[in-house]
Amino acid sequence: MRNYSLDNYESYPLDSIDFTQNVTHTTQIQSFPIKRALKVSELTAQLKSVIDSDFRYVEVEGEITNFGISKGHMYFKLKDEDSILSCIFFSFKYKNSPIAKSLKNGDKIIAKGPIKIYGPHGTYSLNLESCEYSGVGDLYMQYQNLREELQKKGYFDDARKKPLPRFPKRIIFLTSANGAAIQDMKKIAQERYPLCEFILINTLVQGPSAKFSIAKNLSYADNLKADIIVLGRGGGSFEDLFCFSELPVLDAILACKTPVVSAVGHQSDCMLSDFVADVRAPTPSAAMEMILPDKNTLFMNLIDLDNLLRQNINNLVAKKKDSFLFLSKNIELLSPAKKISMLKERLNNLQHNLLDSINLMIFNKKGEISLLKSKLNALNPTNNIEKMRLKSQNLNSNLQDCLNTFLRNKKGEISSLESSLNHTFKLFLTQKKSLLNIEIDSALKSFMDKKQMRLTNLEQILKSTNPQNRIQKGFVQVLRDNKIMQVSDLKSGDKIELVDASGSVGARVE
């Protein structure tokens, strides 16, 4: 680079000066040209002239910092490890730049344009004509455009992504057989879950043909009935990893029926395969940790489950033991034989109560009959009435016989009922034990109601057959040979006797 001097004056070497010439006895001083100081504006103008001629176009690489927009123009600084350069990107310049609108702090770019000096402040800056991302340029633009296109087509939708199996049995690796990534994945896989089968398909992961190799091997691996396909490689530059953002690779991932894990590069690397794949892993090693269970964790889980199972079994045994003790203490109360015995005892009590009720009813009826008999005797005015009394006694005897017969029949019915009840109780105990008391009470009540109604009818019949009652009402009894006769049974010439409440009189049938 040129060296520029600001000392525009003549130099005089010491050995070219003759100090003896023109020396007189009078004092005389030799004068030299004196260096003049430049003004700030002059210095700035000279620097501007030099920079405008020698730095008409430069390309500077650096990281954007202090980014801002004022009056439509972009102002920021480019920095590296040692220096900072001010930059201006005018609006009429960056409107044609494909990446200008996405610039932000932290982006590494290559800025292109002239260096300009701003005289009033004595500062210089780079006035950008254009820029591109550092290291990628058009390749990065291709990446961004394809990403936006695939986003619209639904390549990245979560709804179509498949879940990973919890315990995979077969995993296929698509990576270079000579790369470090496969060694790391194998090591971690053996440490975490050695029960899984691993298949390596040697695949190009860098270079122009890599995208075709990856797409072809993805299609092949999808037919091997694996649980997971891991597509991965170690770190590299954006250009090295760009094959994982190629459309053939992305279409092949989308077409896979087997879940695909994208494990490309390092944490900071983000290829389009990461968005299309079912799961994205930051590194190949991390992919193994994500898709494989840890055997030590599984052992601990098994121990915990074993302890929990033992605890549940012990709790269940203790609960069943308590239930058994409770049932054993109450088995006598729940025994069918005990319940049958109690029901038989109750039945006997009901039977005794029924007999006592019937006997009491008979005794009361006998008393009523005796009372009616005494009343009838007191109202008998004639011997015929005595005869009627005797007849009433006969009726009373017959009634007693009927009652005895009735009681014998009812006792037979009770015996039959008892037999039927015993049979019913056996069936009743197996089907409707809880309804026993209700049904017995209902049956007894119905029986008592029927018997009460029967006795009431007999009492009414007895009263209705009392001759004295009929005579008192104005009726006349027709007697032939002291027997009550109906008019239809009489014949001409029969001697009869007519009896009413006032007396009797003889007569002949004509």
Short mmCIF file of C-alpha atoms in Angstrom, two decimals:
data_model
loop_
_atom_site.label_atom_id
_atom_site.label_comp_id
_atom_site.label_asym_id
_atom_site.label_seq_id
_atom_site.Cartn_x
_atom_site.Cartn_y
_atom_site.Cartn_z
CA MET A 1 0.00 0.00 0.00
CA ARG A 2 1.16 3.46 -0.73
CA ASN A 3 2.85 5.65 1.89
CA TYR A 4 1.67 9.19 1.80
CA SER A 5 3.76 12.09 3.27
CA LEU A 6 2.33 15.41 4.27
CA ASP A 7 5.79 17.10 4.52
CA ASN A 8 5.97 18.81 1.11
CA TYR A 9 9.19 20.60 1.70
CA GLU A 10 12.81 20.23 0.47
CA SER A 11 15.26 18.30 2.57
CA TYR A 12 18.89 19.31 2.99
CA PRO A 13 21.39 16.69 4.00
CA LEU A 14 23.97 17.92 6.48
CA ASP A 15 26.90 16.86 4.38
CA SER A 16 25.78 19.13 1.50
CA ILE A 17 26.07 22.33 3.52
CA ASP A 18 29.29 24.29 3.46
CA PHE A 19 29.49 26.05 6.76
CA THR A 20 32.69 27.92 5.81
CA GLN A 21 31.34 29.78 2.82
CA ASN A 22 30.11 33.33 3.17
CA VAL A 23 31.36 33.51 6.74
CA THR A 24 32.27 37.01 7.80
CA HIS A 25 33.22 38.53 10.98
CA THR A 26 29.78 39.83 11.29
CA THR A 27 27.16 37.37 12.55
CA GLN A 28 24.96 35.97 9.75
CA ILE A 29 22.32 33.20 10.24
CA GLN A 30 21.51 30.74 7.44
CA SER A 31 17.66 30.29 7.11
CA PHE A 32 15.83 27.01 6.23
CA PRO A 33 12.27 26.42 4.92
CA ILE A 34 9.81 25.92 7.87
CA LYS A 35 7.11 23.05 7.81
CA ARG A 36 3.53 24.47 7.76
CA ALA A 37 0.71 22.79 9.79
CA LEU A 38 -2.36 21.68 7.84
CA LYS A 39 -5.86 22.68 8.67
CA VAL A 40 -8.32 20.01 9.65
CA SER A 41 -10.37 20.59 6.53
CA GLU A 42 -7.25 20.35 4.37
CA LEU A 43 -6.27 17.07 5.95
CA THR A 44 -9.82 15.76 5.58
CA ALA A 45 -9.88 16.83 1.92
CA GLN A 46 -6.57 15.07 1.21
CA LEU A 47 -7.79 11.90 2.94
CA LYS A 48 -11.10 12.03 1.06
CA SER A 49 -9.25 12.38 -2.23
CA VAL A 50 -7.09 9.37 -1.47
CA ILE A 51 -10.00 7.21 -0.18
CA ASP A 52 -12.30 8.17 -3.06
CA SER A 53 -9.65 7.07 -5.53
CA ASP A 54 -8.35 3.94 -3.80
CA PHE A 55 -11.54 2.66 -2.01
CA ARG A 56 -14.17 3.13 -4.69
CA TYR A 57 -15.36 -0.45 -4.12
CA VAL A 58 -14.63 -2.78 -1.24
CA GLU A 59 -16.19 -5.95 0.18
CA VAL A 60 -16.13 -6.14 3.95
CA GLU A 61 -17.21 -9.15 6.05
CA GLY A 62 -18.48 -8.69 9.57
CA GLU A 63 -21.30 -9.02 12.07
CA ILE A 64 -24.15 -6.46 12.23
CA THR A 65 -24.52 -4.50 15.45
CA ASN A 66 -26.35 -1.31 16.50
CA PHE A 67 -28.85 -1.86 13.69
CA GLY A 68 -31.44 0.88 13.18
CA ILE A 69 -33.59 2.65 10.58
CA SER A 70 -33.95 6.41 10.36
CA LYS A 71 -35.88 8.27 7.66
CA GLY A 72 -36.07 5.05 5.63
CA HIS A 73 -32.28 4.49 5.61
CA MET A 74 -30.50 1.68 7.44
CA TYR A 75 -27.68 2.52 9.82
CA PHE A 76 -25.56 -0.15 11.50
CA LYS A 77 -22.02 -1.18 12.25
CA LEU A 78 -19.97 -4.13 11.08
CA LYS A 79 -17.65 -5.60 13.66
CA ASP A 80 -15.10 -8.34 13.97
CA GLU A 81 -12.83 -9.32 16.82
CA ASP A 82 -10.79 -6.11 16.71
CA SER A 83 -12.61 -3.27 14.90
CA ILE A 84 -15.95 -1.66 14.07
CA LEU A 85 -16.96 -0.07 10.75
CA SER A 86 -19.94 2.31 10.33
CA CYS A 87 -22.27 1.45 7.46
CA ILE A 88 -25.14 3.19 5.66
CA PHE A 89 -27.63 1.44 3.41
CA PHE A 90 -29.75 4.06 1.65
CA SER A 91 -33.35 3.21 0.86
CA PHE A 92 -32.98 3.64 -2.89
CA LYS A 93 -30.14 1.11 -2.73
CA TYR A 94 -31.56 -1.64 -0.49
CA LYS A 95 -35.02 -1.75 -2.11
CA ASN A 96 -33.54 -4.03 -4.79
CA SER A 97 -31.65 -6.21 -2.28
CA PRO A 98 -33.31 -9.64 -1.63
CA ILE A 99 -32.06 -9.85 1.96
CA ALA A 100 -32.05 -6.21 3.08
CA LYS A 101 -35.49 -6.33 4.72
CA SER A 102 -34.51 -9.35 6.83
CA LEU A 103 -31.24 -7.88 8.19
CA LYS A 104 -30.93 -7.76 11.97
CA ASN A 105 -28.35 -7.60 14.73
CA GLY A 106 -26.12 -10.64 14.80
CA ASP A 107 -26.29 -11.41 11.06
CA LYS A 108 -22.95 -12.05 9.40
CA ILE A 109 -22.86 -10.41 5.98
CA ILE A 110 -20.53 -9.30 3.22
CA ALA A 111 -21.18 -5.58 2.62
CA LYS A 112 -20.28 -4.19 -0.79
CA GLY A 113 -19.76 -0.53 -1.81
CA PRO A 114 -17.43 2.47 -1.54
CA ILE A 115 -15.83 4.01 1.53
CA LYS A 116 -16.93 7.60 2.05
CA ILE A 117 -15.67 10.32 4.36
CA TYR A 118 -18.11 12.72 5.98
CA GLY A 119 -16.12 15.98 6.20
CA PRO A 120 -18.02 17.87 8.94
CA HIS A 121 -17.45 15.06 11.43
CA GLY A 122 -14.25 13.71 9.98
CA THR A 123 -15.69 10.17 10.00
CA TYR A 124 -15.73 7.52 7.35
CA SER A 125 -18.30 4.84 6.58
CA LEU A 126 -19.16 2.16 4.10
CA ASN A 127 -22.04 3.13 1.82
CA LEU A 128 -23.60 -0.18 0.80
CA GLU A 129 -24.51 -0.85 -2.77
CA SER A 130 -25.54 -4.46 -1.97
CA CYS A 131 -24.91 -7.23 0.55
CA GLU A 132 -25.20 -10.95 1.01
CA TYR A 133 -25.05 -13.31 3.92
CA SER A 134 -21.56 -14.36 4.79
CA GLY A 135 -20.58 -17.77 3.47
CA VAL A 136 -23.91 -18.55 1.77
CA GLY A 137 -25.16 -15.75 -0.38
CA ASP A 138 -27.58 -17.02 -3.00
CA LEU A 139 -27.61 -20.44 -1.36
CA TYR A 140 -29.20 -18.95 1.72
CA MET A 141 -31.77 -17.18 -0.41
CA GLN A 142 -32.62 -20.49 -2.05
CA TYR A 143 -33.01 -21.98 1.43
CA GLN A 144 -35.37 -19.20 2.55
CA ASN A 145 -37.49 -19.32 -0.61
CA LEU A 146 -37.87 -23.10 -0.45
CA ARG A 147 -38.76 -22.91 3.22
CA GLU A 148 -41.55 -20.42 2.57
CA GLU A 149 -42.86 -22.50 -0.34
CA LEU A 150 -42.91 -25.74 1.67
CA GLN A 151 -44.50 -23.97 4.62
CA LYS A 152 -47.44 -22.99 2.40
CA LYS A 153 -47.74 -26.54 1.02
CA GLY A 154 -48.02 -28.00 4.51
CA TYR A 155 -44.74 -29.89 4.60
CA PHE A 156 -44.15 -28.69 8.18
CA ASP A 157 -47.66 -29.32 9.59
CA ASP A 158 -47.62 -31.05 12.97
CA ALA A 159 -50.88 -32.88 12.17
CA ARG A 160 -49.18 -35.20 9.68
CA LYS A 161 -46.19 -36.05 11.88
CA LYS A 162 -46.00 -39.55 13.29
CA PRO A 163 -45.22 -40.36 16.94
CA LEU A 164 -42.14 -42.37 17.84
CA PRO A 165 -42.61 -45.80 19.45
CA ARG A 166 -41.61 -45.94 23.09
CA PHE A 167 -39.62 -49.16 22.74
CA PRO A 168 -38.27 -49.43 19.17
CA LYS A 169 -37.08 -52.84 17.99
CA ARG A 170 -35.33 -51.83 14.76
CA ILE A 171 -33.66 -48.52 13.89
CA ILE A 172 -32.08 -47.67 10.52
CA PHE A 173 -29.23 -45.14 10.33
CA LEU A 174 -28.80 -43.16 7.10
CA THR A 175 -25.36 -41.61 7.35
CA SER A 176 -21.79 -42.06 6.22
CA ALA A 177 -20.22 -45.30 7.37
CA ASN A 178 -16.90 -43.47 7.83
CA GLY A 179 -18.26 -40.47 9.73
CA ALA A 180 -17.93 -39.79 13.43
CA ALA A 181 -21.71 -39.49 13.81
CA ILE A 182 -22.36 -43.22 13.39
CA GLN A 183 -19.76 -44.08 16.00
CA ASP A 184 -21.30 -41.71 18.52
CA MET A 185 -24.79 -43.04 17.82
CA LYS A 186 -23.68 -46.66 18.17
CA LYS A 187 -21.94 -45.97 21.44
CA ILE A 188 -24.91 -44.20 22.99
CA ALA A 189 -27.35 -46.82 21.64
CA GLN A 190 -25.39 -49.66 23.24
CA GLU A 191 -25.21 -47.81 26.53
CA ARG A 192 -28.91 -46.90 26.65
CA TYR A 193 -30.86 -49.73 25.00
CA PRO A 194 -28.89 -52.73 23.63
CA LEU A 195 -32.10 -54.69 22.90
CA CYS A 196 -32.72 -52.73 19.69
CA GLU A 197 -31.53 -53.88 16.24
CA PHE A 198 -29.52 -51.25 14.33
CA ILE A 199 -29.06 -51.19 10.56
CA LEU A 200 -26.61 -48.83 8.85
CA ILE A 201 -27.23 -47.79 5.24
CA ASN A 202 -24.09 -46.10 3.96
CA THR A 203 -25.25 -42.77 2.49
CA LEU A 204 -23.59 -39.76 0.91
CA VAL A 205 -24.16 -36.79 3.22
CA GLN A 206 -22.17 -34.13 1.36
CA GLY A 207 -21.66 -33.07 -2.24
CA PRO A 208 -23.80 -32.66 -5.37
CA SER A 209 -24.95 -36.30 -5.42
CA ALA A 210 -25.80 -36.45 -1.74
CA LYS A 211 -29.44 -35.40 -2.18
CA PHE A 212 -30.09 -38.29 -4.59
CA SER A 213 -28.31 -40.80 -2.36
CA ILE A 214 -30.31 -39.68 0.69
CA ALA A 215 -33.65 -39.72 -1.15
CA LYS A 216 -32.99 -43.17 -2.63
CA ASN A 217 -31.90 -44.70 0.69
CA LEU A 218 -34.88 -43.16 2.52
CA SER A 219 -37.24 -44.88 0.09
CA TYR A 220 -35.33 -48.16 0.50
CA ALA A 221 -35.25 -47.94 4.30
CA ASP A 222 -38.99 -47.23 4.46
CA ASN A 223 -39.64 -50.72 3.05
CA LEU A 224 -37.50 -52.54 5.65
CA LYS A 225 -40.26 -52.42 8.30
CA ALA A 226 -38.17 -50.52 10.80
CA ASP A 227 -39.62 -48.61 13.75
CA ILE A 228 -37.53 -45.45 13.21
CA ILE A 229 -35.28 -44.02 10.49
CA VAL A 230 -32.50 -41.70 11.70
CA LEU A 231 -31.14 -39.31 9.07
CA GLY A 232 -27.99 -37.67 10.37
CA ARG A 233 -24.44 -36.48 10.07
CA GLY A 234 -21.96 -34.44 12.08
CA GLY A 235 -21.42 -30.70 11.96
CA GLY A 236 -20.25 -28.71 8.95
CA SER A 237 -20.67 -25.49 7.03
CA PHE A 238 -23.99 -24.36 5.64
CA GLU A 239 -22.87 -25.45 2.17
CA ASP A 240 -21.86 -28.88 3.45
CA LEU A 241 -25.24 -29.42 5.13
CA PHE A 242 -27.34 -27.91 2.35
CA CYS A 243 -28.09 -31.30 0.80
CA PHE A 244 -30.48 -31.90 3.73
CA SER A 245 -32.50 -28.89 2.53
CA GLU A 246 -32.85 -30.15 -1.05
CA LEU A 247 -36.36 -30.87 -2.37
CA PRO A 248 -35.71 -34.57 -3.32
CA VAL A 249 -34.68 -35.28 0.27
CA LEU A 250 -37.67 -33.43 1.70
CA ASP A 251 -40.12 -35.22 -0.61
CA ALA A 252 -38.62 -38.57 0.37
CA ILE A 253 -39.02 -37.75 4.08
CA LEU A 254 -42.62 -36.68 3.51
CA ALA A 255 -43.40 -39.94 1.67
CA CYS A 256 -41.99 -42.18 4.42
CA LYS A 257 -44.52 -44.23 6.38
CA THR A 258 -41.85 -44.91 9.00
CA PRO A 259 -41.18 -42.13 11.54
CA VAL A 260 -38.08 -40.13 10.50
CA VAL A 261 -35.73 -38.36 12.93
CA SER A 262 -33.56 -35.57 11.50
CA ALA A 263 -30.26 -35.26 13.37
CA VAL A 264 -28.09 -33.02 11.22
CA GLY A 265 -25.13 -30.96 12.42
CA HIS A 266 -25.06 -29.21 15.76
CA GLN A 267 -27.59 -27.35 17.88
CA SER A 268 -27.19 -24.13 15.88
CA ASP A 269 -27.63 -25.85 12.50
CA CYS A 270 -31.19 -25.92 11.22
CA MET A 271 -31.85 -27.64 7.90
CA LEU A 272 -35.24 -28.00 6.21
CA SER A 273 -35.16 -31.72 6.95
CA ASP A 274 -35.56 -30.75 10.61
CA PHE A 275 -38.95 -29.18 9.81
CA VAL A 276 -40.25 -31.95 7.54
CA ALA A 277 -39.11 -34.89 9.70
CA ASP A 278 -41.38 -36.22 12.41
CA VAL A 279 -38.83 -35.36 15.12
CA ARG A 280 -35.86 -33.01 15.07
CA ALA A 281 -32.79 -33.81 17.16
CA PRO A 282 -30.08 -31.16 17.70
CA THR A 283 -27.25 -33.68 17.17
CA PRO A 284 -26.93 -37.36 16.20
CA SER A 285 -25.98 -38.21 19.79
CA ALA A 286 -29.01 -36.36 21.09
CA ALA A 287 -31.18 -38.30 18.63
CA MET A 288 -30.22 -41.56 20.32
CA GLU A 289 -31.03 -40.11 23.72
CA MET A 290 -34.42 -38.92 22.46
CA ILE A 291 -35.61 -42.10 20.71
CA LEU A 292 -34.11 -44.79 22.96
CA PRO A 293 -35.19 -45.41 26.54
CA ASP A 294 -32.44 -45.55 29.16
CA LYS A 295 -31.99 -49.08 30.46
CA ASN A 296 -31.01 -47.77 33.89
CA THR A 297 -34.19 -45.73 34.03
CA LEU A 298 -36.18 -48.76 32.92
CA PHE A 299 -34.57 -50.84 35.66
CA MET A 300 -35.50 -48.20 38.22
CA ASN A 301 -39.05 -48.07 36.85
CA LEU A 302 -39.31 -51.83 37.06
CA ILE A 303 -38.12 -51.74 40.65
CA ASP A 304 -40.67 -49.05 41.45
CA LEU A 305 -43.43 -51.01 39.72
CA ASP A 306 -42.40 -54.17 41.56
CA ASN A 307 -42.53 -52.33 44.89
CA LEU A 308 -45.88 -50.82 43.98
CA LEU A 309 -47.24 -54.21 42.92
CA ARG A 310 -46.06 -55.82 46.14
CA GLN A 311 -47.62 -53.01 48.15
CA ASN A 312 -50.93 -53.33 46.30
CA ILE A 313 -50.93 -57.11 46.76
CA ASN A 314 -50.23 -56.75 50.49
CA ASN A 315 -52.99 -54.16 50.79
CA LEU A 316 -55.38 -56.42 48.91
CA VAL A 317 -54.51 -59.44 51.07
CA ALA A 318 -54.96 -57.39 54.23
CA LYS A 319 -58.33 -56.11 52.99
CA LYS A 320 -59.52 -59.60 52.05
CA LYS A 321 -58.33 -60.89 55.43
CA ASP A 322 -60.37 -58.25 57.23
CA SER A 323 -63.39 -59.12 55.11
CA PHE A 324 -62.95 -62.80 55.89
CA LEU A 325 -62.73 -62.13 59.63
CA PHE A 326 -65.85 -59.95 59.46
CA LEU A 327 -67.80 -62.60 57.56
CA SER A 328 -66.61 -65.39 59.84
CA LYS A 329 -67.87 -63.44 62.87
CA ASN A 330 -71.28 -62.85 61.29
CA ILE A 331 -71.69 -66.20 59.55
CA GLU A 332 -74.18 -67.46 62.14
CA LEU A 333 -76.45 -64.48 61.52
CA LEU A 334 -76.17 -65.00 57.77
CA SER A 335 -76.63 -68.82 57.91
CA PRO A 336 -79.74 -70.09 55.98
CA ALA A 337 -80.38 -72.74 58.65
CA LYS A 338 -80.45 -70.07 61.33
CA LYS A 339 -82.89 -67.99 59.30
CA ILE A 340 -85.12 -71.07 58.64
CA SER A 341 -85.17 -71.84 62.34
CA MET A 342 -86.17 -68.27 63.16
CA LEU A 343 -88.92 -68.33 60.53
CA LYS A 344 -90.26 -71.67 61.80
CA GLU A 345 -90.40 -70.29 65.31
CA ARG A 346 -92.27 -67.26 64.07
CA LEU A 347 -94.64 -69.50 62.12
CA ASN A 348 -95.38 -71.54 65.22
CA ASN A 349 -96.12 -68.38 67.16
CA LEU A 350 -98.44 -67.19 64.41
CA GLN A 351 -100.17 -70.58 64.39
CA HIS A 352 -100.73 -70.49 68.14
CA ASN A 353 -102.02 -66.94 67.90
CA LEU A 354 -104.38 -67.99 65.13
CA LEU A 355 -105.77 -70.91 67.13
CA ASP A 356 -106.22 -68.72 70.18
CA SER A 357 -108.03 -66.14 68.05
CA ILE A 358 -110.32 -68.82 66.58
CA ASN A 359 -111.08 -70.32 69.99
CA LEU A 360 -111.82 -66.89 71.36
CA MET A 361 -114.08 -66.15 68.42
CA ILE A 362 -115.91 -69.49 68.94
CA PHE A 363 -116.32 -68.80 72.62
CA ASN A 364 -117.76 -65.38 71.91
CA LYS A 365 -120.13 -66.80 69.32
CA LYS A 366 -121.25 -69.49 71.72
CA GLY A 367 -122.00 -66.81 74.25
CA GLU A 368 -123.99 -64.90 71.68
CA ILE A 369 -125.86 -68.07 70.73
CA SER A 370 -126.67 -68.82 74.37
CA LEU A 371 -127.93 -65.29 74.79
CA LEU A 372 -130.06 -65.60 71.70
CA LYS A 373 -131.33 -68.95 72.99
CA SER A 374 -132.36 -67.53 76.32
CA LYS A 375 -134.11 -64.68 74.60
CA LEU A 376 -135.91 -67.10 72.34
CA ASN A 377 -137.07 -69.20 75.31
CA ALA A 378 -138.29 -66.12 77.09
CA LEU A 379 -140.37 -65.10 74.06
CA ASN A 380 -141.90 -68.61 73.45
CA PRO A 381 -145.71 -68.23 74.16
CA THR A 382 -146.88 -71.73 73.36
CA ASN A 383 -145.79 -75.33 73.31
CA ASN A 384 -145.20 -74.89 69.64
CA ILE A 385 -142.69 -72.36 70.60
CA GLU A 386 -141.12 -75.02 72.83
CA LYS A 387 -141.07 -77.26 69.84
CA MET A 388 -139.47 -74.45 67.94
CA ARG A 389 -137.03 -74.09 70.81
CA LEU A 390 -136.20 -77.77 70.54
CA LYS A 391 -135.81 -77.25 66.85
CA SER A 392 -133.62 -74.29 67.57
CA GLN A 393 -131.58 -76.50 69.86
CA ASN A 394 -131.31 -78.96 67.03
CA LEU A 395 -130.25 -76.11 64.80
CA ASN A 396 -127.83 -75.06 67.49
CA SER A 397 -126.51 -78.60 67.63
CA ASN A 398 -126.27 -78.65 63.88
CA LEU A 399 -124.57 -75.28 64.00
CA GLN A 400 -122.17 -76.66 66.58
CA ASP A 401 -121.52 -79.63 64.33
CA CYS A 402 -121.01 -77.27 61.43
CA LEU A 403 -118.68 -75.19 63.50
CA ASN A 404 -116.78 -78.28 64.60
CA THR A 405 -116.66 -79.46 61.02
CA PHE A 406 -115.59 -75.97 60.00
CA LEU A 407 -112.87 -75.99 62.66
CA ARG A 408 -111.70 -79.42 61.59
CA ASN A 409 -111.62 -78.27 57.98
CA LYS A 410 -109.79 -75.15 58.93
CA LYS A 411 -107.34 -77.13 61.02
CA GLY A 412 -106.80 -79.31 57.96
CA GLU A 413 -106.40 -76.18 55.87
CA ILE A 414 -103.97 -74.86 58.47
CA SER A 415 -102.02 -78.12 58.32
CA SER A 416 -102.09 -77.94 54.55
CA LEU A 417 -101.16 -74.27 54.76
CA GLU A 418 -98.33 -75.15 57.14
CA SER A 419 -97.06 -77.79 54.72
CA SER A 420 -97.42 -75.31 51.87
CA LEU A 421 -95.72 -72.63 53.90
CA ASN A 422 -92.81 -74.96 54.71
CA HIS A 423 -92.36 -75.60 51.01
CA THR A 424 -92.86 -71.91 50.27
CA PHE A 425 -90.33 -70.96 52.92
CA LYS A 426 -87.65 -73.10 51.29
CA LEU A 427 -88.27 -71.43 47.94
CA PHE A 428 -88.83 -68.11 49.68
CA LEU A 429 -85.41 -68.26 51.39
CA THR A 430 -83.61 -68.57 48.06
CA GLN A 431 -85.59 -65.90 46.20
CA LYS A 432 -87.34 -63.28 48.30
CA LYS A 433 -86.18 -63.56 51.89
CA SER A 434 -86.75 -59.92 52.56
CA LEU A 435 -90.52 -60.19 51.72
CA LEU A 436 -91.33 -63.06 54.18
CA ASN A 437 -92.83 -60.97 56.95
CA ILE A 438 -94.99 -58.93 54.57
CA GLU A 439 -96.44 -61.96 52.78
CA ILE A 440 -97.24 -63.89 56.01
CA ASP A 441 -98.99 -60.87 57.53
CA SER A 442 -100.96 -60.35 54.34
CA ALA A 443 -102.01 -64.04 54.19
CA LEU A 444 -103.07 -64.10 57.84
CA LYS A 445 -105.01 -60.88 57.51
CA SER A 446 -106.79 -62.19 54.44
CA PHE A 447 -107.59 -65.46 56.23
CA MET A 448 -108.89 -63.67 59.32
CA ASP A 449 -111.00 -61.35 57.20
CA LYS A 450 -112.56 -64.31 55.40
CA LYS A 451 -113.33 -66.15 58.64
CA GLN A 452 -114.75 -63.02 60.21
CA MET A 453 -116.99 -62.54 57.19
CA ARG A 454 -118.04 -66.23 57.39
CA LEU A 455 -118.97 -65.93 61.06
CA THR A 456 -120.90 -62.75 60.37
CA ASN A 457 -122.88 -64.53 57.65
CA LEU A 458 -123.62 -67.47 59.99
CA GLU A 459 -124.84 -65.08 62.64
CA GLN A 460 -127.16 -63.41 60.15
CA ILE A 461 -128.43 -66.82 58.97
CA LEU A 462 -129.10 -67.84 62.57
CA LYS A 463 -131.01 -64.69 63.26
CA SER A 464 -132.98 -65.03 60.06
CA THR A 465 -134.04 -68.62 60.90
CA ASN A 466 -135.39 -67.74 64.33
CA PRO A 467 -139.16 -68.45 64.07
CA GLN A 468 -139.94 -65.95 66.76
CA ASN A 469 -138.55 -63.18 64.63
CA ARG A 470 -140.71 -64.15 61.71
CA ILE A 471 -143.83 -64.45 63.86
CA GLN A 472 -143.17 -61.06 65.46
CA LYS A 473 -143.23 -59.57 62.00
CA GLY A 474 -146.78 -60.87 61.31
CA PHE A 475 -145.96 -64.15 59.60
CA VAL A 476 -148.05 -67.33 60.25
CA GLN A 477 -146.54 -70.78 60.51
CA VAL A 478 -148.40 -73.66 58.86
CA LEU A 479 -147.96 -76.92 60.81
CA ARG A 480 -149.00 -80.41 59.82
CA ASP A 481 -148.24 -83.11 62.32
CA ASN A 482 -146.15 -80.48 64.18
CA LYS A 483 -144.00 -79.95 61.12
CA ILE A 484 -143.68 -76.70 59.26
CA MET A 485 -145.18 -77.08 55.82
CA GLN A 486 -145.21 -75.01 52.67
CA VAL A 487 -148.54 -74.24 51.00
CA SER A 488 -147.49 -76.08 47.88
CA ASP A 489 -147.02 -79.29 49.92
CA LEU A 490 -150.57 -79.31 51.37
CA LYS A 491 -153.35 -81.50 49.96
CA SER A 492 -157.11 -81.23 50.12
CA GLY A 493 -158.45 -82.64 53.41
CA ASP A 494 -155.18 -82.16 55.35
CA LYS A 495 -155.60 -80.97 58.96
CA ILE A 496 -153.27 -78.11 59.70
CA GLU A 497 -152.51 -75.70 62.56
CA LEU A 498 -151.91 -71.99 62.00
CA VAL A 499 -149.63 -70.29 64.53
CA ASP A 500 -148.79 -66.60 64.94
CA ALA A 501 -147.72 -64.31 67.74
CA SER A 502 -151.26 -64.13 69.21
CA GLY A 503 -151.92 -67.89 69.32
CA SER A 504 -152.86 -70.92 67.20
CA VAL A 505 -156.00 -72.24 65.47
CA GLY A 506 -156.90 -75.54 63.74
CA ALA A 507 -157.99 -75.70 60.11
CA ARG A 508 -158.76 -78.08 57.21
CA VAL A 509 -157.59 -77.71 53.66
CA GLU A 510 -160.50 -77.69 51.15
#
